[in-house]
Tab-separated table of C-alpha atoms in Angstrom:
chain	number	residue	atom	x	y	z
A	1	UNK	CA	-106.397	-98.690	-93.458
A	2	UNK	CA	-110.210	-97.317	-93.245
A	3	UNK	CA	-113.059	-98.532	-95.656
A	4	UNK	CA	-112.350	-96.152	-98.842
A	5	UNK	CA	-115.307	-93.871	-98.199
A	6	UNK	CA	-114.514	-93.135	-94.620
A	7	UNK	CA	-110.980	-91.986	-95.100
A	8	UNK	CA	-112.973	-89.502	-98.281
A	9	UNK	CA	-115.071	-88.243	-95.633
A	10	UNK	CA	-111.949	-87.641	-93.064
A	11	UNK	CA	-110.383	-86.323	-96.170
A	12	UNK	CA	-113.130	-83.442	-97.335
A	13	UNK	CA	-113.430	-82.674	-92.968
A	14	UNK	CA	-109.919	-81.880	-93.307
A	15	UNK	CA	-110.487	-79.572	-95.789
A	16	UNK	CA	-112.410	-77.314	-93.365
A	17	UNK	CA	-110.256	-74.409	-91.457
A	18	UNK	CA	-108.458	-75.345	-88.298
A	19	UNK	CA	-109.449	-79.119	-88.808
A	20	UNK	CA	-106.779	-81.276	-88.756
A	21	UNK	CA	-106.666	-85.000	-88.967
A	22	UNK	CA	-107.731	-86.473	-85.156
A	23	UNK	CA	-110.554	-83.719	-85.202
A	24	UNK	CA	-111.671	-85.203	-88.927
A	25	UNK	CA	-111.951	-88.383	-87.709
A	26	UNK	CA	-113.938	-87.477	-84.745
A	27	UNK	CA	-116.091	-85.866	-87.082
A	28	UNK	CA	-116.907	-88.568	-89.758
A	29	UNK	CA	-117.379	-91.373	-86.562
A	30	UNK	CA	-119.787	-88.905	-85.041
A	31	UNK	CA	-121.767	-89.804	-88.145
A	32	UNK	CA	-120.626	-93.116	-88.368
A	33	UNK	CA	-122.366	-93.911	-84.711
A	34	UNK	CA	-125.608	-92.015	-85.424
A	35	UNK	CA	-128.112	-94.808	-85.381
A	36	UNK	CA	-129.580	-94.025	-88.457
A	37	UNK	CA	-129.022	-92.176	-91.784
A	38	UNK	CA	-130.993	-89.095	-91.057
A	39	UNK	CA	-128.185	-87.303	-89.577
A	40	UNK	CA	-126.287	-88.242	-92.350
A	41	UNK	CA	-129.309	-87.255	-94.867
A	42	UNK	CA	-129.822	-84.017	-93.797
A	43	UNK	CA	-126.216	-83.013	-93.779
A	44	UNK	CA	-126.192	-84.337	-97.421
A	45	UNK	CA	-129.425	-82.235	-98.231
A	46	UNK	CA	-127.977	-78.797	-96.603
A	47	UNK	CA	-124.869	-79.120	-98.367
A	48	UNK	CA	-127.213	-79.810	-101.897
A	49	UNK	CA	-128.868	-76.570	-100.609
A	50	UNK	CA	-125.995	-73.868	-99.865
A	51	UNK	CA	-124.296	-74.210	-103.721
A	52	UNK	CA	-128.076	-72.477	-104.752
A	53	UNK	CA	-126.935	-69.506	-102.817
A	54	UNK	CA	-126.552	-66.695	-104.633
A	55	UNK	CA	-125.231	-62.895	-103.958
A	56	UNK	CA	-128.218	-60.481	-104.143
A	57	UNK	CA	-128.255	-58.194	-106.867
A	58	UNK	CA	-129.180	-55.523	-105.248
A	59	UNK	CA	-126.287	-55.017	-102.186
A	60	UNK	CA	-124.422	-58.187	-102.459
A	61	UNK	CA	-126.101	-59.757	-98.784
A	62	UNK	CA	-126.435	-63.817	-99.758
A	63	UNK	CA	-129.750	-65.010	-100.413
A	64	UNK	CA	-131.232	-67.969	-101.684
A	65	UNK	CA	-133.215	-65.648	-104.144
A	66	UNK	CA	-132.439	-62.846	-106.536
A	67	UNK	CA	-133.014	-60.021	-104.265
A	68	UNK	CA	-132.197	-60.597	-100.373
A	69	UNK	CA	-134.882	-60.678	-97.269
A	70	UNK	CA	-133.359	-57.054	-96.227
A	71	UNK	CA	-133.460	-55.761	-99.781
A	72	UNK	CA	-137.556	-56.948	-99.989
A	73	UNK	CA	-138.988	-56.299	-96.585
A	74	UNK	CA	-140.937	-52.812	-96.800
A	75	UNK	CA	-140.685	-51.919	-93.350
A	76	UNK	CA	-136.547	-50.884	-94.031
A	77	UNK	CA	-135.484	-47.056	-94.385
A	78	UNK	CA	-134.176	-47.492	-98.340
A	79	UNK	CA	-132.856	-44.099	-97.435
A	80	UNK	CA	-129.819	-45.354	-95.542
A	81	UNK	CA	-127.251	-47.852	-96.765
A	82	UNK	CA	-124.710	-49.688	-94.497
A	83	UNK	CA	-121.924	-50.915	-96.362
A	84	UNK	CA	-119.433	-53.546	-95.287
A	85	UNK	CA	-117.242	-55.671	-96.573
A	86	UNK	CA	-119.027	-59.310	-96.056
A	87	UNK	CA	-121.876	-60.705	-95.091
A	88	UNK	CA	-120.929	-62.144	-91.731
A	89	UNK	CA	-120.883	-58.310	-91.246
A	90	UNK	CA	-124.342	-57.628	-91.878
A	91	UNK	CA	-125.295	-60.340	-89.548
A	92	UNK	CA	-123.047	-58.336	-86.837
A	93	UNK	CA	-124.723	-55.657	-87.104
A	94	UNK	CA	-128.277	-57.220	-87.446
A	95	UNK	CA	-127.573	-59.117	-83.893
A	96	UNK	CA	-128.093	-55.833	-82.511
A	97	UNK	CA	-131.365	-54.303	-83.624
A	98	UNK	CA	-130.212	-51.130	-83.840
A	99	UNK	CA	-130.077	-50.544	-87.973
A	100	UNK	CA	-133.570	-50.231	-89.859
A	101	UNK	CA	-131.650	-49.364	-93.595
A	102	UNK	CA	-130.196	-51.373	-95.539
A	103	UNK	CA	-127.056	-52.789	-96.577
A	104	UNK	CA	-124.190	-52.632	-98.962
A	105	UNK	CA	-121.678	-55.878	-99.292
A	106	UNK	CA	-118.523	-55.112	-100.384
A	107	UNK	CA	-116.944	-58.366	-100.651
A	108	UNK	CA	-113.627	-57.226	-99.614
A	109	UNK	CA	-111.727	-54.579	-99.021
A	110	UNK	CA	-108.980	-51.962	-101.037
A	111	UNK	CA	-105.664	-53.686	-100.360
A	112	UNK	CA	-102.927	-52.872	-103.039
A	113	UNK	CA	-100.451	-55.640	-101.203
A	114	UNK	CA	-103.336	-58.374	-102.010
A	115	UNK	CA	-103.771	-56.941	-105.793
A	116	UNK	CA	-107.406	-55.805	-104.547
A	117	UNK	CA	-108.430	-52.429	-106.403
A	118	UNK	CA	-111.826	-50.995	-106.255
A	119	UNK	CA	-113.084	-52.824	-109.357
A	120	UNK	CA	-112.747	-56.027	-107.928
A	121	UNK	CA	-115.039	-55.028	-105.073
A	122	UNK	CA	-119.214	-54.655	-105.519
A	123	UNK	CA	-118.694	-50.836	-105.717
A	124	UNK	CA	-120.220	-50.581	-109.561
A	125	UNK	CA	-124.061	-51.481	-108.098
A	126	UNK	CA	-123.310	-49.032	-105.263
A	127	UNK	CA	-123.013	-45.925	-107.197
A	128	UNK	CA	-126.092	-47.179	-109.127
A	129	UNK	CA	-127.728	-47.008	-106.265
A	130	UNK	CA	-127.158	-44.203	-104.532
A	131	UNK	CA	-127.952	-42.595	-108.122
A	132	UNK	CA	-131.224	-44.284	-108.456
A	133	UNK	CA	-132.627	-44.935	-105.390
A	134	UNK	CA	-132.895	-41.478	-103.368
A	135	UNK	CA	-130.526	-42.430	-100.767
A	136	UNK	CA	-129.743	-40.073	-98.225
A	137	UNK	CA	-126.842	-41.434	-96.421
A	138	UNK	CA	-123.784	-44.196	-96.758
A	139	UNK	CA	-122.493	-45.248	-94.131
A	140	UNK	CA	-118.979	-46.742	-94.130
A	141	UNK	CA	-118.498	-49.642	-91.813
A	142	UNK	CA	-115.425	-51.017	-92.853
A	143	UNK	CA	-112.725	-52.672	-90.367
A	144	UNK	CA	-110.881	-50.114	-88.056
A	145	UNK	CA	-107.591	-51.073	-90.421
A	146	UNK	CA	-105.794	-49.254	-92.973
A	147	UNK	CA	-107.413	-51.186	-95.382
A	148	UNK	CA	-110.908	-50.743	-94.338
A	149	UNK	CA	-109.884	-47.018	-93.491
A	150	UNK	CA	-108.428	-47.078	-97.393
A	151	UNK	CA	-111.524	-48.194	-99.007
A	152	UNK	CA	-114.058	-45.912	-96.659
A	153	UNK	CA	-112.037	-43.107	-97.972
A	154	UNK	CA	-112.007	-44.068	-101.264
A	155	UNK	CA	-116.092	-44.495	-101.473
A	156	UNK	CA	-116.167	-40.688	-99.006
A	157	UNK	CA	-114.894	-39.243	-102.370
A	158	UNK	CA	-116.435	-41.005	-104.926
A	159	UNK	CA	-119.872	-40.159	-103.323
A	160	UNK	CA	-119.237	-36.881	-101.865
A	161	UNK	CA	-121.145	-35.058	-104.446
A	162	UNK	CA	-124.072	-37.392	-104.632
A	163	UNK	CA	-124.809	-37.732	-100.956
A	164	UNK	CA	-123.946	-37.770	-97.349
A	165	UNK	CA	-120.976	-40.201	-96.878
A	166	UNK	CA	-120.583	-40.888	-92.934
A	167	UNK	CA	-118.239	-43.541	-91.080
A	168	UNK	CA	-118.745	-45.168	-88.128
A	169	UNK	CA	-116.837	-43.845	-85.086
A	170	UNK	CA	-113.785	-45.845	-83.531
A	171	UNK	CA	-115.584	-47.033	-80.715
A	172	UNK	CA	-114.590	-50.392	-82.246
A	173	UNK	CA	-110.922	-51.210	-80.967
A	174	UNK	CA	-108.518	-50.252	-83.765
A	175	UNK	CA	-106.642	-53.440	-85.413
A	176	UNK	CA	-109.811	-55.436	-84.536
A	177	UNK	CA	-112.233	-57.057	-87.192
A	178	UNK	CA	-116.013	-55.923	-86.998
A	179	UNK	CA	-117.202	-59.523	-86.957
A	180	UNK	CA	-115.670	-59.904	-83.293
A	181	UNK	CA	-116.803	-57.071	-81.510
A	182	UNK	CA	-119.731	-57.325	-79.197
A	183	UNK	CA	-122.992	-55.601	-79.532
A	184	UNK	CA	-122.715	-52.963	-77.110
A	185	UNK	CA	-119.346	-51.672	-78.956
A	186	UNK	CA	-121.385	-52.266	-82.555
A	187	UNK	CA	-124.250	-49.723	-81.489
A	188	UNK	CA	-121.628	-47.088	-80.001
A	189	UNK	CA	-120.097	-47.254	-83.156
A	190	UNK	CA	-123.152	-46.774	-85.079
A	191	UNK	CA	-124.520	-44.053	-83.054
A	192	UNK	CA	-120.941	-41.488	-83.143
A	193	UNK	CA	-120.493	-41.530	-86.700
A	194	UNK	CA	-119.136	-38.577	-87.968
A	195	UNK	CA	-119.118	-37.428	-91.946
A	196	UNK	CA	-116.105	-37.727	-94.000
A	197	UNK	CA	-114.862	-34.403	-94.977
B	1	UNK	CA	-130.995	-63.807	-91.062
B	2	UNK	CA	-128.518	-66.071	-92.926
B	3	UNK	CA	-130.297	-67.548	-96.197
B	4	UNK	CA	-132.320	-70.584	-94.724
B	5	UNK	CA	-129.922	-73.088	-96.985
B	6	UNK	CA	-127.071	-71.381	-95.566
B	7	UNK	CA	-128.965	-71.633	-91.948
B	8	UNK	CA	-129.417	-74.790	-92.186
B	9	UNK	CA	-125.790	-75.732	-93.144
B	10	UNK	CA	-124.205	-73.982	-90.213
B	11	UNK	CA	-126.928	-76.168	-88.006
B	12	UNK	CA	-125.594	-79.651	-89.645
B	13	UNK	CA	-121.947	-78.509	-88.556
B	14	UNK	CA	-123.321	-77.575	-85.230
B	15	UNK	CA	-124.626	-81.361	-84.588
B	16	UNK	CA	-120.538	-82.407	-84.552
B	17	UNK	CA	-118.839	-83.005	-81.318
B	18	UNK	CA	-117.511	-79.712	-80.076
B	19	UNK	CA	-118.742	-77.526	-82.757
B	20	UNK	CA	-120.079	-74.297	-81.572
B	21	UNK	CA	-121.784	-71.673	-83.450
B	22	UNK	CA	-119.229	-69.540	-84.321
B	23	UNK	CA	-116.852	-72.796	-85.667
B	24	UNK	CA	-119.883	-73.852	-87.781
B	25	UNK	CA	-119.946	-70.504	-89.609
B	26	UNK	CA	-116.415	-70.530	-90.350
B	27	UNK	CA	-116.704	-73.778	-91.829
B	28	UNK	CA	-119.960	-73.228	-93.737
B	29	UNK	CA	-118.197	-70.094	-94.848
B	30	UNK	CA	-115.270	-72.037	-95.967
B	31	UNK	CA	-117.279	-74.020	-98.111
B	32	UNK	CA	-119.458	-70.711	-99.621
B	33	UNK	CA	-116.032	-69.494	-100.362
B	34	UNK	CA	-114.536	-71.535	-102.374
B	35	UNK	CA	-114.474	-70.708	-106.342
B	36	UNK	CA	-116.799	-73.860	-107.627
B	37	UNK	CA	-119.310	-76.353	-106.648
B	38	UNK	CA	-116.187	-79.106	-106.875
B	39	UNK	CA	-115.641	-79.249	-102.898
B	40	UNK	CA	-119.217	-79.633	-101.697
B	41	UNK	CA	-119.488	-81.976	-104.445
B	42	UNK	CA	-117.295	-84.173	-103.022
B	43	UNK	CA	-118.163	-83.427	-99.295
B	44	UNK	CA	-121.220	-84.832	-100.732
B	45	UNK	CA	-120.122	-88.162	-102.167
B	46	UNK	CA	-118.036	-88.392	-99.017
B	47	UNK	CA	-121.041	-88.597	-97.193
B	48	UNK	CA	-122.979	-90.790	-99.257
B	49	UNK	CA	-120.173	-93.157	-99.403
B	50	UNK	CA	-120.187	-93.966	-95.275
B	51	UNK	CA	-124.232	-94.776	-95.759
B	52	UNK	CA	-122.792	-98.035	-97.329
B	53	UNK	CA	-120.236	-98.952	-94.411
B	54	UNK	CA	-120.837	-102.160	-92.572
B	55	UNK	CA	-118.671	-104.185	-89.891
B	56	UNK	CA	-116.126	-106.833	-91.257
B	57	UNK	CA	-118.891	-110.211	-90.852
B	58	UNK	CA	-115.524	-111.558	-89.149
B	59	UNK	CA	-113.451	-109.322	-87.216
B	60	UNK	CA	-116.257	-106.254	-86.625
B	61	UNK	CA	-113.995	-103.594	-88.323
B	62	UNK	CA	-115.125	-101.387	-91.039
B	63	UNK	CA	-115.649	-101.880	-94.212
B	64	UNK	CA	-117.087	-101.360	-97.567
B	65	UNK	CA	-117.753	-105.201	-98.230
B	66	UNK	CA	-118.818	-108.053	-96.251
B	67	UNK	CA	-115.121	-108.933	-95.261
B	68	UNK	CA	-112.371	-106.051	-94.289
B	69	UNK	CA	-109.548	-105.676	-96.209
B	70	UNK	CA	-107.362	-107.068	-92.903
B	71	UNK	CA	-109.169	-110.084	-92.872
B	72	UNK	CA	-108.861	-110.667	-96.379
B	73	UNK	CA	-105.088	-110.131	-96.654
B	74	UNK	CA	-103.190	-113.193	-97.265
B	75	UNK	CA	-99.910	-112.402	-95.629
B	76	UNK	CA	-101.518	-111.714	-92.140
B	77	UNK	CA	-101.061	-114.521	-89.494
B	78	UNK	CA	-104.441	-115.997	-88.986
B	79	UNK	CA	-103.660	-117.821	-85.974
B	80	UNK	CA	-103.241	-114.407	-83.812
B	81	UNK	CA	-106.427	-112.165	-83.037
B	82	UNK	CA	-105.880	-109.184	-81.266
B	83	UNK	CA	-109.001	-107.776	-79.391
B	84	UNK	CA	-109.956	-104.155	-79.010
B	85	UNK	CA	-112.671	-102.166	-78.382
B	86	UNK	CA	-113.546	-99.779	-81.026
B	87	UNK	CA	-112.447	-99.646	-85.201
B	88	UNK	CA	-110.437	-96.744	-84.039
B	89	UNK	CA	-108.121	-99.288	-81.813
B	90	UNK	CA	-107.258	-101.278	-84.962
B	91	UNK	CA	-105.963	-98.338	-87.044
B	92	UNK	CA	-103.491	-97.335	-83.559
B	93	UNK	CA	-102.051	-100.563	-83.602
B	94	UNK	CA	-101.860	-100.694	-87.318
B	95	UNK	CA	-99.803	-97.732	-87.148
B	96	UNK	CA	-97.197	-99.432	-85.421
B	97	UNK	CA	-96.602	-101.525	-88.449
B	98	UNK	CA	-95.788	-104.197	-85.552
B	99	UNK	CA	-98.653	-106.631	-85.544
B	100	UNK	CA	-99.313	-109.280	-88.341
B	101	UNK	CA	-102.283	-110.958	-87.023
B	102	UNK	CA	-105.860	-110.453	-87.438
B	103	UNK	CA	-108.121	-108.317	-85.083
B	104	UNK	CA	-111.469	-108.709	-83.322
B	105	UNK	CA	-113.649	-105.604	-82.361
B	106	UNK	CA	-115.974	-105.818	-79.389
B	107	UNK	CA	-117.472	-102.475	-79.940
B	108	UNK	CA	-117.446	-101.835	-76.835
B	109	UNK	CA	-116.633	-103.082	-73.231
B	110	UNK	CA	-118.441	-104.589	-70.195
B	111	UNK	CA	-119.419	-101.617	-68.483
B	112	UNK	CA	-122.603	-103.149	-65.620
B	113	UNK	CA	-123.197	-99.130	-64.475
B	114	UNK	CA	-124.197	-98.288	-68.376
B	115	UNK	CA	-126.413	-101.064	-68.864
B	116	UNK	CA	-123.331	-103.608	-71.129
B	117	UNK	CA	-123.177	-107.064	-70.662
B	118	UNK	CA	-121.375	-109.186	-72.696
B	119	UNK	CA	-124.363	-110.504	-74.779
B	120	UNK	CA	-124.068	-106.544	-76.414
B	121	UNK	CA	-120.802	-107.414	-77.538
B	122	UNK	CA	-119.177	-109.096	-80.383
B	123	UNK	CA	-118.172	-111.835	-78.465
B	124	UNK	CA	-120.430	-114.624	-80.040
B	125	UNK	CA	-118.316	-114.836	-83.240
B	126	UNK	CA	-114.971	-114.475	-81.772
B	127	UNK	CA	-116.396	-117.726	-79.923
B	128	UNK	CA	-116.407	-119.306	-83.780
B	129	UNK	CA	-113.499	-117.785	-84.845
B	130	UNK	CA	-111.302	-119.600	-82.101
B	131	UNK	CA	-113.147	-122.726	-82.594
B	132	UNK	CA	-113.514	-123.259	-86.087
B	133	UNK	CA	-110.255	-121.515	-87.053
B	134	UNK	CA	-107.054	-122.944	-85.262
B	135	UNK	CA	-106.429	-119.031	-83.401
B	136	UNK	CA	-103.114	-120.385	-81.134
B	137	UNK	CA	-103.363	-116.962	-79.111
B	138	UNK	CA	-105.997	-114.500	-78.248
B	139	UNK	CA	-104.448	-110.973	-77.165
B	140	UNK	CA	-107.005	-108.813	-75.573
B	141	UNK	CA	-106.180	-105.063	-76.321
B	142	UNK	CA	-108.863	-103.245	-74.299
B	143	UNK	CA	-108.205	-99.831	-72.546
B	144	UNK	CA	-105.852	-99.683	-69.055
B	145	UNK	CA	-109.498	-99.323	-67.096
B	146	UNK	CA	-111.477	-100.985	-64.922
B	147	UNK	CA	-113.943	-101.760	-67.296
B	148	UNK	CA	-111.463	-102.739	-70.068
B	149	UNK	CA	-109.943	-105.538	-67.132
B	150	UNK	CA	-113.018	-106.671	-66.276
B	151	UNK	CA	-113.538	-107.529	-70.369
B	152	UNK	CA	-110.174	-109.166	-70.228
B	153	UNK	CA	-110.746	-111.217	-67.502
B	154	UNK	CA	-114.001	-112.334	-68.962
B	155	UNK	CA	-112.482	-112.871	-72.526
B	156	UNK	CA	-109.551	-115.348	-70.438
B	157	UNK	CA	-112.413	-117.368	-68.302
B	158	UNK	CA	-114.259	-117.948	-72.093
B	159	UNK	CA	-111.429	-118.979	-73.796
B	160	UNK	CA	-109.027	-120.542	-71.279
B	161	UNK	CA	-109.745	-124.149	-72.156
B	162	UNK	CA	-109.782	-123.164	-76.546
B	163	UNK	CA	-106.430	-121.121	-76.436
B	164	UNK	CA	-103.815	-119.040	-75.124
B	165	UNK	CA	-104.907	-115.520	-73.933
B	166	UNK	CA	-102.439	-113.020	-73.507
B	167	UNK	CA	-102.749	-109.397	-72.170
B	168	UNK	CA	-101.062	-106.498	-73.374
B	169	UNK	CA	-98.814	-105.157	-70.870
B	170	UNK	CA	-99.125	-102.366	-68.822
B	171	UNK	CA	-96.733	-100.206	-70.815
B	172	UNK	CA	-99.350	-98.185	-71.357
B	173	UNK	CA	-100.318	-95.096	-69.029
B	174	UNK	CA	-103.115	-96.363	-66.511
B	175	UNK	CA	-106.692	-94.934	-66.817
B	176	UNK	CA	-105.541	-93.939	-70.984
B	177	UNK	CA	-107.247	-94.774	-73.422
B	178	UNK	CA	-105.888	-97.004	-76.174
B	179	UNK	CA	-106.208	-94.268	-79.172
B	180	UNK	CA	-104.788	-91.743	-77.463
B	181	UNK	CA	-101.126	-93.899	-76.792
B	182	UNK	CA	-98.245	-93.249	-78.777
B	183	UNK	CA	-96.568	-95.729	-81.192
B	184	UNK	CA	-93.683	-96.782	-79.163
B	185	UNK	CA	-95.981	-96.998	-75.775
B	186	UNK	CA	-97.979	-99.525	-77.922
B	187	UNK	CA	-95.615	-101.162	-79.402
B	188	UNK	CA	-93.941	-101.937	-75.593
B	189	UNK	CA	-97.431	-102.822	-74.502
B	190	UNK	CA	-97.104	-105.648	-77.181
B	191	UNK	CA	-93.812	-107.428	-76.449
B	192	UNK	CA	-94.457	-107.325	-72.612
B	193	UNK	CA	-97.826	-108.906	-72.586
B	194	UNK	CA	-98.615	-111.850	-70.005
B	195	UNK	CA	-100.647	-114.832	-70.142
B	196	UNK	CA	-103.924	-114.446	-68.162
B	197	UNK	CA	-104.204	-117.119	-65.773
């Protein structure tokens, strides 16, 4: 019963998570009644702009380069590497200006159930670095779940003879994803990490 | 710390009614996520597309053309006109599958606190439409409140000596607006409406 192109606008809103059809059509009238096209232009002109985004090659952050802002800036310890498994993780942990290293972006975690094994994850570019660059330390933040305990095992013995492999501690409540703690819990975390044996 | 395309995304989201940060992530993310440029293409087109909507030249509803599909439809009963407020109204009524006649949007309704008179409304060409066309019965479908009356009674005074103005009735919950009624509630609100005097 709409024009064509509003009900393909209501359509690709509904695509989004948790959006259903009354929220969609909220959505594309909210554009509909914005007096001019600007809104409408610069909506068009970030969504152009995010399909340039590319993983770093380097530790796997996004970035609308090769190598990410973290990798480049000099002021970073390059002795330390943070590794999580994605990127809204790294912003987590940025939020609380605690970390000076760098990061390491999984882009998942071990989960046998899911048909995830360790080569589908960004664990290749790891190794190469810890190998290359002199790093001095991993640490593992990974979810407090059995598969984020899984995989932070799985890298404690794969780099066990090439460097210090540490974890962050459980101040994090178990079960819990690291994206939804807050930053106090974050930098407790950080700060009681013990090595994996 | 995001990628400033990336940034810039989760901003657009944030512009939407009742999207908060942490909603505009998820759907920025949900967009990142998925395995080829496809979606955002057509997010993109989707967007474009509603630059080109006007208002039916007749009735006020959307459209892609000059003249809404409604109006255009040869079946419909031309000498009926049911008025509502918004393009919104048309498509709750349409979903009744009850009504056969032909609509008129005011976009909008007499509301003297905000600054609306009825020279900001549509009400100049429904004016024509009743004179020039041979409409036998205006129903006025504006919201159960006091602002939606006052545009009824208005609407009857105007048109009292050109045709028959009905009301629909007050099936509908008081203070509710129109959109948010279910079918049957409408459909009530149709059979029992009353001539305005």
């Amino acid at each position: 019963m709409y024009p064509k192109s509003l009900e393909s606008l209501i359509n690709s809103f509904m695509r989004l998570p948790g959006v259903g059809r009354k929220t969609a059509e909220r959505y594309a009238y909210s554009l509909l009644n914005s007096l001019n096209d600007e809104k409408i232009d610069s909506f068009i002109s970030s969504l152009s702009g995010i399909k340039s985004i590319k993983r770093c090659e380097k530790c796997g952050f996004l970035t609308d380069n090769y190598i990410c802002d973290i990798c480049e800036n000099p002021i970073r310890d390059k002795s330390i590497v943070l590794v999580v498994e994605e990127p809204k993780d790294v912003i987590a942990i940025e939020r609380c200006n605690e970390f000076s290293g760098l990061y390491h972006v999984l882009n998942g975690v071990i989960s046998p159930l899911n048909g995830i094994g360790p080569e589908e994850l960004n664990i290749d570019t790891l190794l190469n670095r810890v190998e290359k660059d002199s790093v001095s330390e991993v640490i593992v933040a990974t979810s407090a779940t059995v598969e984020g305990e899984t995989t932070a095992l799985y890298l404690a013995r794969l780099l066990k003879d090439k460097t210090k492999v540490s974890r962050i501690a459980y101040g994090m409540p178990v079960g819990s994803s690291l994206e939804y703690n807050d930053e106090t819990t974050i930098m407790k975390a950080l700060e009681g990490r013990n090595t994996i044996n």
